[in-house]
Amino acid sequence: MTTHDITLTVNGTDHDLAVESRTLLVHALRDELGYTGTNVGCESSLCGACTVLVDGDAVKSCTELAVRADGAEVETVEGLADGGDFHPIQEGFQEEHGLQCGYCTPGMMLSAVDLLDENPDPDDEEIREALEGNLCRCTGYQNIVNAVQNAAGQMSGAVADGGKEMDLTREYPTGDDASGGDSA
Amino acid sequence: MSIDSIDPDDVDAADILGSAIERREDPALITGNAEYTDDIELPNTAHAAILRSQYAHATIEDVDTSDAETMDGVVGVYTHDDLARDDTPGDLPFLIPVAWQLPSLNDVDHPMLADGRVRYQGDAIAVVVADERYLAHDALDNIDVDYERRDAVTNPSDALAGDAPQLHSEGDRNVAFDWEIGDEDKTDDAFADADNVVEFEADNQLLIPNAMEPRAAVADYNPGTDELDVFMTTQNPHVHRLLMSGVLGHPEHKLRIKAPDVGGGFGSKIHHYADEALVAWAAKHLERPVKWVATRSETYLTDAQGRGHETTAELAVSDDGDIEGFRVDTKANMGAYLSTFAPAVPTWLYGTLLSGQYDIPAIHASVKGAYTNVPPVDAYRGAGRPEASFVVERIMHLAAKQLDIDPVEFRKRNFVADDDFPFETEVAVVYDSGEYEKPMDEALEMVGYEDFRERQEQAREEGRYLGVGFSCYIEACGLAPSELAGQLGAQAGLWESSLVRFHPSGTVTAFCGTSGHGQGHGTTYAQIVANELGIPYDDVEVVEGDTDEIPHGMGTYGSRSAAVGGSSLVKSAEKVVEKGKQIAAHQLEADPEDVEFDDGTYRVAGAPDRSIGIKDVAGQAYLAHDMPDGEEPGLEATSFYDPDNFVFPFGTHVAVVEVDPESGEIEFETYVAVDDVGNQINPKIVEGQIHGGVAQGVGQALYEGAEYDDNGNLVTGSMQDYAVPKAEHIPEMETGSTVTPSPHNPLGVKGVGEAGTIAAPQAIVNAVSDALDPFGVDGVEMPMTAERVWQAVNEQASADGSGDAAENGGEE
């Protein structure tokens, strides 16, 4: 099997690695680089548990080849928190009880980040539509919708106050900290 | 409208029990720090992949593994014959056991790997172990299997027919069991004199659980100590330890089962499958860690499915609307083999709830279990109780319609009265407590039922079809006591065990034998223990899901955790408080009978300045310099709590829908759930459980169903074909609650995990039936896809000779 030397920038940290042609991005992230926060649910792009941001766009990493992400900026759930501060979407999920088993949650949050990046003030219907590629079997979705609304409220407030905005160019925890998003 | 979460720091210690505090589980889950089974990477791990039958029913003439075995990186390929020749330590019986017996049970052998015959698509034939995950799957393609195909049968009535293909030994006619409950003669008498008989015939379709995390296991064996550690997706580690110990012939005390974070279960992770046992065996055989993670395709083919009933039922009702008798005949799909709890599900968990919320003087039910060429069918969220509630609440709807009585009035007329509790039904259970009109009345208020009929009439005049559907469900949670469970066929007790341990510095670890997988036990159990001990919530840690850490346990399923596990924690905490009282009395130089405990402090009655906090008592207990005579040092206690009875949550769910008869599409106007689950430990978590349960019920009503073709091929074998509901498919839900504490347990709790799933399907089917009343449609088979709704309307129209139903329906 042919291997390829690629570079992935994950949560701000550059990683050089060799992958087979067929290696999926999710397996490169999880098995090669140890970012196990990204979960595999269906291997067919349908459930969204594996969603990560690639150059800012939500991508199902279970059907994306790692070689195609060569040179890309990838953001995983481990990069959402800013040091000890949760990202607003994380706060939203915690405050609104937007998760139960938590398996779909990393992908769900990253899809929501992508949505809020494009539409900072979505209505409930827009949120439900935007999350159609992310399945949750536990929550009945209602509290997930509330979580995204909560985050939208926080982010609009934060921006108005000159506070934190989702920014893929910001500095992230590096190396050994990468899997250690702080937990308040 | 929903309940607001509260930061635990904003709650007074005395109010912690019953507060809607945020979950402590969440920080790890939202930062990627959670550890699911596939996240565990032990040094030198090999990866397993399982070859599964491509046919639903076949004789296996030959399995050629030679090409796969010679592939670089493949370390082993094993079939049934390899297991049979195996010299790995342990006395391997090859067979997956059934943990629930019925008197008439026709149990059959269930080999770990196919022994010359496969009986469902997905039945395991061989296992490959390789250095890498991708390689193990590559090797599956290099195994050649010679099949001699046989005819398949996938539904129970066909399987029980005289000419059906036989799954097991000739002569058993595919009958797994033939079971009945109730008084047949009394019921026959009720029907003989009945003014009215209401008939109902419907299927309750097979469902695929679809926990978001696929099943997985990592096994690690130490040949030096003979210790075998298995990390796996389980809802009940101790039960898995017992069963796997038997299957592998491995001593139970040298087998550790640990549930890391588990990504949902809904029943599918209770059962003992061959797959996890194979992984453990391979780790022993190879003396190397082995990991197996199911693909989603495998979960579709092999996770135990749920429901699968074909039922006919009759209700005898007087002209005054009083129910006089109920007769039910069900054929239940058991799949190819009997899974762990399978025999209990369509019998004791189903038949005993056929009285619903109603005072029915005569009931008789018979249930035949059938072997078919589908995966084993076992407990799935609700397990038997949704099937029972569906039959009861559908026939209540149809009876009200047939007798032209308002469905609310008809139900209220037949409810068990408030002063009749405890209420013994005709089907062998005693309801603990209930006030059935209260949630019904609150739900009616929330949906605005008073004005609904008028609104419905106006809408019909505009050619719009609104419908309201009710579901007054009852549920039995926390199956108990163990003696009764044993009489019913359980091969284990159904108590729960816990250990509450003070540390010398005054913090506490609470161990419980349940095993949460998304329910938030870490939070709710800490609320219980902090409340009992009167110490800060943050000073309590909760540990579950590890047979090496927790003395014993039965696990999490059947909404038993709060009622049985939570109560066990109360009992352990009470023992800790009592021992602490002896030490406190000694140190306060008082008689223990004069010492009172409140809010974390021991006080001498009548002398409030003579007091000592329980944390200080803990410190003294470990210091052990000044103890009462004969008292052991340390401060901890264990309990094995065996409840007196089940608990019986109840409630009313109401769906209001609009159906477009021209397209068959169903839209929710509202969905209201009013549940009485007894006292609530954490109302936010209760609400979340209801939401999730209702969503799975909506899934069954409108979207989900396992379908097989004539050859037994699963045609809904992926998320592309099997509609797991998405965010846009689930309506906004309004929840309410009433509180009728259970008198049987110290917390007064009942159970909430399955309530929504039990209640929702028939509320929605009844609503669609109500909407389509002008078209003469009594009901639509689940899942009520737009096509099925459209067909139901048009078939009825053809039967009536009224032409195009959609055009004529509103003009009666």
Coordinates of C-alpha atoms in Angstrom, one line a residue, chain B residues 36-353:
Chain B
Y36 CA -15.0 5.2 25.0
T37 CA -14.0 1.6 24.4
D38 CA -12.4 2.4 21.0
D39 CA -10.3 5.1 22.6
I40 CA -8.5 2.6 24.7
E41 CA -5.1 1.7 23.1
L42 CA -3.0 -0.8 24.9
P43 CA 0.5 -1.6 23.8
N44 CA 0.8 -4.2 21.1
T45 CA -2.9 -4.4 20.5
A46 CA -4.1 -6.6 17.7
H47 CA -7.5 -6.0 15.9
A48 CA -10.3 -8.4 15.3
A49 CA -12.8 -8.5 12.5
I50 CA -15.7 -11.0 12.3
L51 CA -16.8 -12.8 9.2
R52 CA -20.6 -12.8 9.1
S53 CA -23.0 -14.9 7.1
Q54 CA -24.2 -13.3 4.0
Y55 CA -27.3 -15.4 4.0
A56 CA -30.2 -15.6 6.5
H57 CA -30.3 -19.4 6.5
A58 CA -27.8 -21.8 5.1
T59 CA -25.8 -24.9 5.7
I60 CA -22.1 -24.3 5.7
E61 CA -20.3 -26.9 3.6
D62 CA -16.8 -25.5 4.1
V63 CA -14.9 -22.5 5.3
D64 CA -11.5 -22.0 3.7
T65 CA -9.3 -19.7 5.7
S66 CA -5.9 -20.6 4.2
D67 CA -5.5 -17.5 2.1
A68 CA -6.4 -15.2 4.9
E69 CA -4.0 -17.0 7.3
T70 CA -1.0 -16.4 5.0
M71 CA -1.5 -12.6 4.7
D72 CA 1.2 -10.5 6.2
G73 CA 0.1 -9.1 9.5
V74 CA -2.7 -11.6 10.1
V75 CA -2.0 -13.4 13.4
G76 CA -4.9 -15.8 13.5
V77 CA -8.1 -16.9 11.8
Y78 CA -10.5 -19.0 13.8
T79 CA -13.7 -21.0 13.0
H80 CA -15.9 -23.1 15.1
D81 CA -13.6 -26.1 14.5
D82 CA -10.6 -24.1 15.8
L83 CA -12.4 -23.3 19.0
A84 CA -13.3 -27.0 19.3
R85 CA -9.7 -28.0 19.1
D86 CA -8.6 -25.2 21.3
D87 CA -6.1 -25.7 24.1
T88 CA -6.4 -22.2 25.6
P89 CA -6.8 -22.4 29.3
G90 CA -10.4 -22.7 30.4
D91 CA -13.2 -25.1 29.6
L92 CA -14.9 -23.5 26.7
P93 CA -18.5 -24.6 26.1
F94 CA -18.9 -22.6 22.9
L95 CA -22.4 -21.7 23.7
I96 CA -24.1 -18.3 24.5
P97 CA -26.4 -18.8 27.4
V98 CA -30.0 -17.6 28.1
A99 CA -30.4 -15.9 31.4
W100 CA -34.2 -16.2 31.7
Q101 CA -36.0 -19.5 31.7
L102 CA -39.7 -20.2 31.2
P103 CA -41.4 -23.5 32.1
S104 CA -42.1 -24.4 28.5
L105 CA -38.9 -22.9 27.0
N106 CA -37.5 -24.8 24.0
D107 CA -34.0 -23.5 24.4
V108 CA -31.6 -24.2 21.5
D109 CA -27.8 -24.2 21.2
H110 CA -26.3 -20.9 20.3
P111 CA -22.7 -21.4 19.3
M112 CA -20.1 -18.6 19.5
L113 CA -19.2 -19.4 15.9
A114 CA -21.5 -21.2 13.4
D115 CA -21.3 -24.9 13.8
G116 CA -22.2 -26.0 10.3
R117 CA -25.2 -23.8 9.9
V118 CA -26.1 -20.1 9.9
R119 CA -29.6 -18.9 11.0
Y120 CA -29.5 -15.1 10.3
Q121 CA -27.7 -12.7 8.1
G122 CA -24.8 -11.7 10.3
D123 CA -24.4 -14.9 12.2
A124 CA -20.7 -15.2 13.0
I125 CA -18.7 -17.7 11.0
A126 CA -15.0 -16.8 11.7
V127 CA -12.9 -14.3 13.4
V128 CA -9.7 -12.7 12.1
V129 CA -7.0 -11.2 14.3
A130 CA -4.4 -8.9 12.6
D131 CA -1.8 -6.4 13.5
E132 CA -3.9 -3.5 12.2
R133 CA -7.6 -2.7 12.0
Y134 CA -7.8 -2.2 8.2
L135 CA -5.8 -5.4 7.6
A136 CA -8.2 -7.5 9.7
H137 CA -11.1 -6.3 7.5
D138 CA -9.0 -7.0 4.4
A139 CA -8.5 -10.6 5.5
L140 CA -12.3 -11.2 5.7
D141 CA -12.4 -10.9 2.0
N142 CA -10.0 -13.8 1.6
I143 CA -12.1 -16.3 3.5
D144 CA -14.1 -18.6 1.2
V145 CA -17.4 -20.0 2.6
D146 CA -19.3 -22.7 0.7
Y147 CA -23.0 -22.2 1.6
E148 CA -25.9 -24.5 0.8
R149 CA -28.8 -22.1 1.0
R150 CA -32.0 -22.9 2.8
D151 CA -35.4 -21.2 2.8
A152 CA -35.8 -18.4 5.4
V153 CA -38.7 -17.2 7.4
T154 CA -38.6 -13.8 9.2
N155 CA -42.0 -13.2 10.8
P156 CA -43.5 -15.1 13.6
S157 CA -46.8 -16.2 12.1
D158 CA -45.1 -17.6 9.0
A159 CA -42.5 -19.3 11.2
L160 CA -45.2 -21.0 13.3
A161 CA -47.2 -22.2 10.2
G162 CA -47.0 -25.9 9.5
D163 CA -45.0 -25.6 6.3
A164 CA -42.4 -23.2 7.6
P165 CA -38.6 -23.8 7.2
Q166 CA -37.4 -25.2 10.5
L167 CA -34.6 -23.4 12.2
H168 CA -33.5 -25.9 14.7
S169 CA -34.1 -29.6 15.3
E170 CA -37.0 -31.1 13.4
G171 CA -40.2 -31.3 15.3
D172 CA -39.9 -28.1 17.4
R173 CA -42.0 -26.2 14.8
N174 CA -40.0 -23.1 15.5
V175 CA -41.8 -22.7 18.9
A176 CA -39.6 -21.1 21.4
F177 CA -42.3 -21.0 24.1
D178 CA -46.1 -21.0 24.5
W179 CA -47.1 -18.9 27.5
E180 CA -50.2 -17.5 29.0
I181 CA -51.4 -15.2 31.8
G182 CA -54.8 -14.3 33.3
D183 CA -58.0 -16.3 33.7
E184 CA -59.2 -17.7 30.4
D185 CA -62.6 -19.0 31.7
K186 CA -63.4 -15.7 33.4
T187 CA -62.5 -13.8 30.3
D188 CA -64.5 -16.1 28.1
D189 CA -67.5 -15.5 30.3
A190 CA -67.0 -11.7 30.1
F191 CA -67.1 -11.9 26.3
A192 CA -70.1 -14.3 26.2
D193 CA -72.3 -11.7 27.9
A194 CA -70.7 -8.5 26.4
D195 CA -72.8 -5.7 24.9
N196 CA -70.0 -4.8 22.6
V197 CA -66.8 -6.4 21.4
V198 CA -64.0 -4.2 20.0
E199 CA -61.5 -5.9 17.9
F200 CA -57.9 -4.8 17.1
E201 CA -55.3 -6.4 15.0
A202 CA -51.8 -4.9 14.5
D203 CA -48.1 -5.5 14.3
N204 CA -45.5 -3.9 16.5
Q205 CA -42.6 -3.8 14.1
L206 CA -39.0 -4.9 14.7
L207 CA -36.8 -2.0 15.6
I208 CA -33.0 -1.7 15.5
P209 CA -31.6 0.1 18.6
N210 CA -28.9 2.2 16.9
A211 CA -26.9 3.4 19.9
M212 CA -24.6 6.0 18.5
E213 CA -21.5 4.1 19.7
P214 CA -21.3 0.7 18.1
R215 CA -20.5 -2.3 20.3
A216 CA -16.9 -2.8 21.0
A217 CA -14.4 -4.6 23.3
V218 CA -10.8 -4.5 24.2
A219 CA -9.4 -7.6 26.0
D220 CA -6.1 -8.0 27.8
Y221 CA -4.8 -11.2 29.3
N222 CA -2.0 -11.7 31.7
P223 CA -0.8 -15.4 31.4
G224 CA 1.3 -14.9 34.5
T225 CA -1.7 -14.3 36.8
D226 CA -4.5 -15.7 34.6
E227 CA -6.2 -12.3 34.9
L228 CA -8.4 -11.3 32.0
D229 CA -9.5 -7.7 31.7
V230 CA -12.2 -6.8 29.2
F231 CA -13.2 -3.2 28.5
M232 CA -16.5 -3.2 26.7
T233 CA -19.6 -1.4 25.8
T234 CA -21.9 -2.8 28.5
Q235 CA -24.9 -1.7 30.6
N236 CA -24.2 -4.4 33.2
P237 CA -20.6 -5.3 33.7
H238 CA -21.1 -7.8 36.6
V239 CA -23.8 -9.7 34.6
H240 CA -21.4 -9.8 31.6
R241 CA -18.7 -11.1 33.9
L242 CA -20.8 -13.9 35.2
L243 CA -22.0 -14.9 31.7
M244 CA -18.6 -14.6 30.0
S245 CA -17.0 -16.5 32.8
G246 CA -19.3 -19.4 32.0
V247 CA -18.8 -19.1 28.2
L248 CA -15.0 -19.0 28.4
G249 CA -14.6 -21.3 31.4
H250 CA -12.6 -18.5 33.0
P251 CA -12.8 -18.1 36.8
E252 CA -15.1 -15.2 37.6
H253 CA -12.7 -13.7 40.2
K254 CA -10.0 -13.4 37.6
L255 CA -12.2 -11.7 35.0
R256 CA -12.6 -8.0 35.1
I257 CA -15.3 -6.3 33.0
K258 CA -15.0 -2.5 32.8
A259 CA -17.5 -0.2 31.1
P260 CA -15.6 3.0 30.1
D261 CA -17.8 5.8 28.8
V262 CA -20.6 4.1 26.9
G263 CA -22.3 5.8 24.0
G264 CA -25.9 4.8 24.5
G265 CA -27.4 1.4 25.0
F266 CA -31.2 1.4 25.0
G267 CA -31.0 -2.3 25.9
S268 CA -28.7 -3.4 23.1
K269 CA -25.7 -3.4 25.4
I270 CA -27.3 -5.5 28.2
H271 CA -27.1 -8.8 26.3
H272 CA -24.3 -11.2 26.0
Y273 CA -23.2 -11.6 22.4
A274 CA -20.7 -14.0 20.9
D275 CA -18.5 -11.1 19.7
E276 CA -17.2 -9.8 22.9
A277 CA -16.6 -13.3 24.2
L278 CA -14.6 -14.1 21.0
V279 CA -12.4 -11.0 21.6
A280 CA -11.7 -12.1 25.1
W281 CA -11.0 -15.7 24.0
A282 CA -8.6 -14.4 21.3
A283 CA -6.7 -12.3 23.8
K284 CA -6.3 -15.3 26.0
H285 CA -5.3 -17.5 23.1
L286 CA -2.8 -15.1 21.6
E287 CA -1.7 -13.7 24.9
R288 CA -1.9 -10.3 23.4
P289 CA -4.5 -7.4 23.7
V290 CA -7.2 -7.7 21.1
K291 CA -9.7 -4.9 20.1
W292 CA -12.9 -5.3 18.2
V293 CA -15.2 -2.4 17.2
A294 CA -18.4 -3.2 15.3
T295 CA -18.9 -1.4 12.1
R296 CA -22.4 0.3 11.7
S297 CA -23.3 -2.4 9.2
E298 CA -22.5 -5.0 11.9
T299 CA -24.7 -3.3 14.4
Y300 CA -27.6 -3.4 12.0
L301 CA -27.0 -7.1 11.4
T302 CA -26.2 -8.3 14.9
D303 CA -27.4 -5.9 17.7
A304 CA -30.4 -7.5 19.4
Q305 CA -33.5 -6.0 17.9
G306 CA -36.7 -5.0 19.7
R307 CA -40.5 -5.5 19.6
G308 CA -41.6 -7.8 16.7
H309 CA -45.1 -8.6 17.7
E310 CA -48.2 -9.7 15.8
T311 CA -51.2 -9.3 17.9
T312 CA -55.0 -9.7 17.8
A313 CA -56.9 -8.3 20.8
E314 CA -60.5 -7.9 21.8
L315 CA -62.2 -5.8 24.4
A316 CA -65.6 -6.5 25.9
V317 CA -67.3 -3.3 26.8
S318 CA -70.8 -2.6 28.2
D319 CA -73.1 -0.1 26.6
D320 CA -72.3 2.2 29.5
G321 CA -68.6 2.2 28.5
D322 CA -67.4 -0.1 31.3
I323 CA -64.7 -2.5 30.3
E324 CA -65.6 -6.1 31.2
G325 CA -62.9 -8.2 29.6
F326 CA -59.8 -8.1 27.6
R327 CA -58.3 -10.9 25.4
V328 CA -55.0 -10.8 23.7
D329 CA -53.2 -13.2 21.4
T330 CA -49.6 -12.4 20.4
K331 CA -47.0 -14.1 18.3
A332 CA -43.6 -12.7 19.2
N333 CA -40.5 -12.8 17.0
M334 CA -37.5 -14.2 19.0
G335 CA -35.0 -14.3 16.1
A336 CA -32.7 -17.1 15.4
Y337 CA -31.5 -17.8 19.0
L338 CA -32.7 -16.8 22.5
S339 CA -30.7 -13.8 23.7
T340 CA -30.0 -13.0 27.4
F341 CA -33.3 -11.6 28.6
A342 CA -35.3 -12.5 25.5
P343 CA -37.8 -14.9 27.0
A344 CA -38.9 -12.4 29.7
V345 CA -39.6 -9.6 27.3
P346 CA -42.8 -10.7 25.4
T347 CA -44.0 -12.7 28.5
W348 CA -43.6 -11.3 32.0
L349 CA -42.6 -7.8 30.9
Y350 CA -45.5 -7.6 28.4
G351 CA -48.4 -9.7 29.7
T352 CA -48.3 -8.2 33.2
L353 CA -49.0 -4.7 31.9

